[in-house]
Tab-separated table of C-alpha atoms in Angstrom:
chain	number	residue	atom	x	y	z
A	373	MET	CA	140.647	32.262	17.219
A	374	PRO	CA	141.430	32.445	13.479
A	375	LEU	CA	141.406	35.890	11.974
A	376	ASP	CA	140.709	37.122	8.492
A	377	PRO	CA	141.913	40.333	6.922
A	378	ALA	CA	139.634	43.197	7.888
A	379	PRO	CA	136.589	43.399	5.574
A	380	ALA	CA	135.548	46.673	4.083
A	381	ALA	CA	134.222	48.806	6.915
A	382	PRO	CA	131.277	51.143	6.386
A	383	SER	CA	132.088	54.658	5.340
A	384	ARG	CA	131.560	57.402	7.878
A	385	GLN	CA	128.316	58.454	6.193
A	386	ALA	CA	127.070	54.882	5.865
A	387	LEU	CA	127.718	54.274	9.545
A	388	ALA	CA	126.021	57.551	10.487
A	389	ASP	CA	122.957	56.447	8.523
A	390	HIS	CA	123.018	53.045	10.238
A	391	LEU	CA	123.307	54.604	13.699
A	392	VAL	CA	120.256	56.779	13.076
A	393	ARG	CA	118.232	53.996	11.428
A	394	THR	CA	118.834	51.598	14.329
A	395	ARG	CA	118.471	54.353	16.964
A	396	ILE	CA	121.959	53.732	18.328
A	397	ALA	CA	122.187	57.485	17.789
A	398	GLY	CA	119.817	60.143	16.513
A	399	ASP	CA	116.364	59.903	18.094
A	400	VAL	CA	117.164	57.356	20.813
A	401	ALA	CA	114.858	55.341	23.048
A	402	THR	CA	115.902	57.011	26.306
A	403	SER	CA	113.410	59.732	27.196
A	404	ARG	CA	114.264	63.340	27.966
A	405	GLU	CA	112.664	62.922	31.396
A	406	ASN	CA	114.967	60.019	32.238
A	407	ASN	CA	118.022	61.907	31.055
A	408	LEU	CA	117.251	65.007	33.112
A	409	ASP	CA	116.473	62.899	36.187
A	410	HIS	CA	119.923	61.331	35.950
A	411	TYR	CA	121.657	64.670	35.411
A	412	ARG	CA	119.954	66.062	38.496
A	413	ALA	CA	120.911	62.978	40.506
A	414	LEU	CA	124.576	63.318	39.544
A	415	ALA	CA	124.507	66.997	40.480
A	416	ALA	CA	122.815	66.170	43.801
A	417	GLY	CA	125.719	63.885	44.720
A	418	ASP	CA	123.995	60.515	44.298
A	419	ARG	CA	127.020	58.250	43.923
A	420	TYR	CA	125.051	55.606	42.059
A	421	TYR	CA	125.093	58.009	39.127
A	422	TRP	CA	128.785	58.829	39.542
A	423	LEU	CA	129.705	55.323	38.244
A	424	GLY	CA	132.726	55.060	40.516
A	425	LEU	CA	134.146	58.494	39.741
A	426	ASP	CA	134.443	61.166	42.423
A	427	PHE	CA	133.148	64.594	41.458
A	428	GLY	CA	133.262	66.168	44.906
A	429	ASP	CA	131.232	69.363	44.804
A	430	ARG	CA	132.393	70.370	41.321
A	431	TRP	CA	129.199	69.431	39.454
A	432	GLY	CA	126.436	70.576	41.762
A	433	ASP	CA	124.595	72.492	39.034
A	434	PRO	CA	122.395	70.287	36.792
A	435	ALA	CA	122.635	72.957	34.087
A	436	ALA	CA	126.405	72.402	33.912
A	437	VAL	CA	125.868	68.654	33.519
A	438	LEU	CA	123.343	69.284	30.723
A	439	GLU	CA	125.851	71.577	29.005
A	440	VAL	CA	128.496	68.832	29.019
A	441	MET	CA	125.983	66.289	27.720
A	442	ALA	CA	124.913	68.574	24.896
A	443	GLU	CA	128.538	69.187	23.939
A	444	ARG	CA	129.845	65.624	24.183
A	445	CYS	CA	126.770	63.478	23.577
A	446	GLY	CA	124.448	65.646	21.546
A	447	VAL	CA	121.369	65.737	23.749
A	448	VAL	CA	119.053	68.695	23.246
A	449	ALA	CA	120.826	71.710	24.741
A	450	ASP	CA	117.696	73.731	25.515
A	451	PRO	CA	116.974	73.413	29.273
A	452	VAL	CA	113.332	74.240	28.592
A	453	HIS	CA	112.972	70.935	26.711
A	454	ARG	CA	111.890	68.695	29.601
A	455	ASN	CA	109.687	65.997	28.065
A	456	GLY	CA	109.595	63.615	25.145
A	457	GLN	CA	112.342	62.858	22.660
A	458	ASP	CA	116.048	63.259	23.306
A	459	THR	CA	118.961	62.700	20.971
A	460	ILE	CA	122.529	61.519	20.508
A	461	ASP	CA	124.420	63.270	17.724
A	462	PRO	CA	125.758	60.565	15.358
A	463	GLN	CA	128.621	62.831	14.316
A	464	LEU	CA	129.763	62.996	17.943
A	465	THR	CA	129.555	59.208	18.085
A	466	LEU	CA	131.746	58.953	14.993
A	467	ASP	CA	134.216	61.541	16.287
A	468	ALA	CA	134.555	59.604	19.544
A	469	LEU	CA	134.983	56.318	17.678
A	470	ASP	CA	137.848	57.903	15.736
A	471	ARG	CA	139.482	59.048	18.981
A	472	MET	CA	139.005	55.621	20.502
A	473	ALA	CA	140.527	54.010	17.420
A	474	GLU	CA	143.721	56.024	17.889
A	475	VAL	CA	144.048	54.809	21.476
A	476	LEU	CA	143.472	51.202	20.378
A	477	ARG	CA	146.013	51.568	17.571
A	478	LYS	CA	148.676	52.753	20.004
A	479	ALA	CA	147.847	49.940	22.425
A	480	ALA	CA	148.348	47.394	19.652
A	481	GLU	CA	151.599	49.012	18.527
A	482	ASN	CA	152.913	48.939	22.099
A	483	GLY	CA	151.717	45.420	22.882
A	484	SER	CA	149.872	46.886	25.861
A	485	ARG	CA	148.193	45.015	28.678
A	486	VAL	CA	144.449	45.624	28.294
A	487	LEU	CA	141.474	44.946	30.542
A	488	VAL	CA	138.072	44.662	28.868
A	489	ALA	CA	134.788	44.671	30.815
A	490	THR	CA	131.113	45.448	30.343
A	491	GLY	CA	128.063	46.043	32.483
A	492	HIS	CA	125.824	45.348	29.472
A	493	PRO	CA	126.218	41.614	28.743
A	494	ALA	CA	123.056	41.496	26.613
A	495	GLY	CA	124.065	44.412	24.419
A	496	MET	CA	127.603	45.747	24.462
A	497	TYR	CA	129.304	42.379	25.051
A	498	ALA	CA	129.327	41.852	21.271
A	499	VAL	CA	131.483	44.951	20.837
A	500	HIS	CA	133.788	44.238	23.769
A	501	HIS	CA	134.302	40.626	22.714
A	502	ALA	CA	135.379	41.685	19.217
A	503	LEU	CA	137.735	44.332	20.596
A	504	ALA	CA	139.316	41.887	23.058
A	505	ALA	CA	139.856	39.267	20.342
A	506	ALA	CA	141.348	41.810	17.945
A	507	LEU	CA	143.683	43.255	20.573
A	508	ARG	CA	144.899	39.792	21.553
A	509	ALA	CA	145.501	38.932	17.890
A	510	ALA	CA	147.456	42.182	17.478
A	511	GLY	CA	149.839	41.193	20.275
A	512	CYS	CA	148.277	42.767	23.341
A	513	THR	CA	148.040	40.915	26.643
A	514	LEU	CA	144.517	40.659	28.055
A	515	ALA	CA	144.236	40.962	31.831
A	516	GLY	CA	143.036	37.841	33.652
A	517	PRO	CA	141.963	35.241	34.377
A	518	LEU	CA	140.961	35.810	38.000
A	519	ASP	CA	138.913	33.442	40.139
A	520	HIS	CA	136.815	33.684	43.291
A	521	LEU	CA	136.025	37.387	43.060
A	522	TYR	CA	132.678	38.549	44.423
A	523	ALA	CA	130.800	41.841	44.189
A	524	ASP	CA	127.226	43.050	44.623
A	525	SER	CA	125.952	39.605	45.696
A	526	GLY	CA	127.389	38.065	42.567
A	527	GLU	CA	130.609	36.680	41.112
A	528	VAL	CA	132.963	38.398	38.693
A	529	ARG	CA	133.491	36.142	35.695
A	530	GLN	CA	135.487	36.456	32.500
A	531	LEU	CA	134.149	35.186	29.199
A	532	ALA	CA	136.413	35.326	26.133
A	533	ASP	CA	138.633	37.939	27.828
A	534	VAL	CA	135.698	40.167	28.872
A	535	PHE	CA	134.934	40.666	32.577
A	536	MET	CA	131.252	40.747	33.577
A	537	LEU	CA	129.127	40.241	36.672
A	538	HIS	CA	127.353	36.913	37.169
A	539	ARG	CA	124.434	36.417	39.527
A	540	GLY	CA	121.649	33.835	39.810
A	541	ALA	CA	122.960	31.641	36.960
A	542	GLY	CA	123.126	34.538	34.522
A	543	LEU	CA	125.223	37.528	33.476
A	544	VAL	CA	123.668	40.738	34.745
A	545	HIS	CA	123.404	44.386	33.824
A	546	THR	CA	125.237	46.562	36.349
A	547	HIS	CA	126.237	50.179	36.838
A	548	SER	CA	128.279	49.368	39.942
A	549	PRO	CA	132.002	50.170	40.264
A	550	GLU	CA	132.499	47.350	42.776
A	551	PRO	CA	133.240	44.558	40.244
A	552	MET	CA	136.089	46.571	38.719
A	553	GLN	CA	137.382	47.434	42.166
A	554	GLN	CA	137.525	43.731	42.992
A	555	VAL	CA	139.400	42.945	39.762
A	556	LEU	CA	141.999	45.683	40.187
A	557	ASP	CA	142.469	44.934	43.879
A	558	ALA	CA	143.000	41.249	43.060
A	559	LEU	CA	145.637	42.069	40.457
A	560	GLU	CA	147.509	44.203	42.987
A	561	ARG	CA	147.110	41.597	45.734
A	562	GLU	CA	148.551	38.884	43.500
A	563	GLY	CA	151.460	41.084	42.392
A	564	ARG	CA	150.245	41.164	38.803
A	565	PRO	CA	150.555	44.352	36.755
A	566	LEU	CA	147.611	46.665	36.366
A	567	PRO	CA	146.416	47.226	32.797
A	568	ASP	CA	147.908	49.898	30.584
A	569	LEU	CA	144.466	50.432	29.075
A	570	VAL	CA	140.897	49.695	30.158
A	571	VAL	CA	138.065	49.309	27.632
A	572	ALA	CA	134.747	49.289	29.457
A	573	ASP	CA	131.458	50.981	30.302
A	574	HIS	CA	129.359	51.955	33.326
A	575	GLY	CA	131.025	51.543	36.727
A	576	TRP	CA	133.678	49.266	35.232
A	577	ALA	CA	135.006	52.281	33.324
A	578	GLY	CA	134.325	54.816	36.064
A	579	HIS	CA	136.262	52.977	38.755
A	580	ALA	CA	139.191	52.349	36.399
A	581	GLY	CA	139.292	56.052	35.589
A	582	SER	CA	139.186	56.918	39.285
A	583	ARG	CA	142.312	54.781	39.782
A	584	GLY	CA	144.206	56.828	37.203
A	585	LEU	CA	144.181	54.127	34.519
A	586	GLU	CA	143.869	55.125	30.890
A	587	THR	CA	140.233	54.325	30.193
A	588	ILE	CA	138.109	54.390	27.073
A	589	GLY	CA	134.500	53.355	26.929
A	590	PHE	CA	130.933	53.652	25.797
A	591	ALA	CA	128.067	55.504	27.484
A	592	ASP	CA	124.399	56.224	26.937
A	593	CYS	CA	122.821	59.656	27.141
A	594	ASN	CA	121.367	58.851	30.581
A	595	ASP	CA	124.829	57.961	31.977
A	596	PRO	CA	126.403	61.407	32.302
A	597	ALA	CA	129.252	60.416	34.625
A	598	LEU	CA	131.583	59.104	31.930
A	599	PHE	CA	131.128	62.241	29.826
A	600	VAL	CA	131.730	64.456	32.844
A	601	GLY	CA	134.771	62.282	33.605
A	602	GLU	CA	135.981	62.814	30.041
A	603	ALA	CA	135.550	66.570	30.467
A	604	GLU	CA	137.682	66.394	33.610
A	605	GLY	CA	140.295	64.080	32.069
A	606	SER	CA	139.748	60.939	34.139
A	607	ILE	CA	138.177	59.158	31.139
A	608	ARG	CA	140.181	59.350	27.921
A	609	VAL	CA	137.317	58.715	25.480
A	610	SER	CA	133.603	58.187	26.042
A	611	VAL	CA	131.629	57.141	22.952
A	612	PRO	CA	127.981	58.273	23.027
A	613	LEU	CA	125.467	55.631	21.938
A	614	ASP	CA	122.407	53.711	23.006
A	615	ASP	CA	124.139	50.930	24.912
A	616	ASN	CA	121.354	48.352	24.880
A	617	VAL	CA	120.065	47.626	21.393
A	618	ALA	CA	120.149	44.150	19.834
A	619	PRO	CA	123.800	43.010	19.753
A	620	HIS	CA	123.960	42.390	15.990
A	621	LEU	CA	123.112	46.038	15.333
A	622	TYR	CA	126.521	47.082	16.677
A	623	ALA	CA	128.374	45.054	14.010
A	624	PRO	CA	128.891	47.948	11.537
A	625	LEU	CA	130.092	50.187	14.383
A	626	THR	CA	132.534	47.499	15.493
A	627	ALA	CA	133.814	46.986	11.948
A	628	TYR	CA	134.346	50.734	11.539
A	629	LEU	CA	136.207	50.954	14.845
A	630	LEU	CA	138.481	47.980	14.150
A	631	ALA	CA	139.307	49.221	10.668
A	632	ALA	CA	140.056	52.733	11.935
A	633	ALA	CA	142.365	51.232	14.575
A	634	GLY	CA	144.078	48.955	12.067
A	635	LEU	CA	143.090	45.887	14.070
A	636	PRO	CA	142.275	42.444	12.644
A	637	VAL	CA	138.680	41.296	12.557
A	638	PRO	CA	137.780	37.976	14.259
A	639	ALA	CA	136.520	35.376	11.794
């Protein structure tokens, strides 16, 4: 894919304004009720909400999960706030993007082997596709291809270097860690090296982190596992954002991230 020199990326303030205006951050669409339900489920040991990570009995208090989410995502910290609007702090989003950019920069400098995957093909694929193309252009090796892998009554497929789950003639939204488990197991079975870096979300990121792989990713305010994993050190960076807005709305965020990482921008 031909590449052009990186265009001018938005300034930090311009991107913050865009994030709030498009509700990628700020007053987000996910309700406070939904967030608290998910925090309680994680604390109760419901593995669906662990996204492939293993928290044992370390996070059995929902108040501790809320504290992490307030600190790392910017949801309302007051436990008395139980209904209505919840938030993602755009400054925390920008801080996490800057941390992610440093990891991507080092991966490019080292010519690392990178695995890119998303459980949000209708939203976050636009970001992951751009990152995969830029990393390949910078000299990284992208993990894959892999054929005949099946998970959750579907097939693992790779489109433009991004792994996703396919079912019923379409790419599907998934929180499951099983697709990533199938990919990593297949690499080991075939004697191929595991990735030096994983860029992902949902269970794709959680399972990679549980295997001890350096993992960076994106997570919504109702997906606490990746932020708890970041607090524990199994996830290197988790960027807080609404992970299912219209794909074109992520373009300024992607441009900012690529520019901060010193990566080329796909034409």
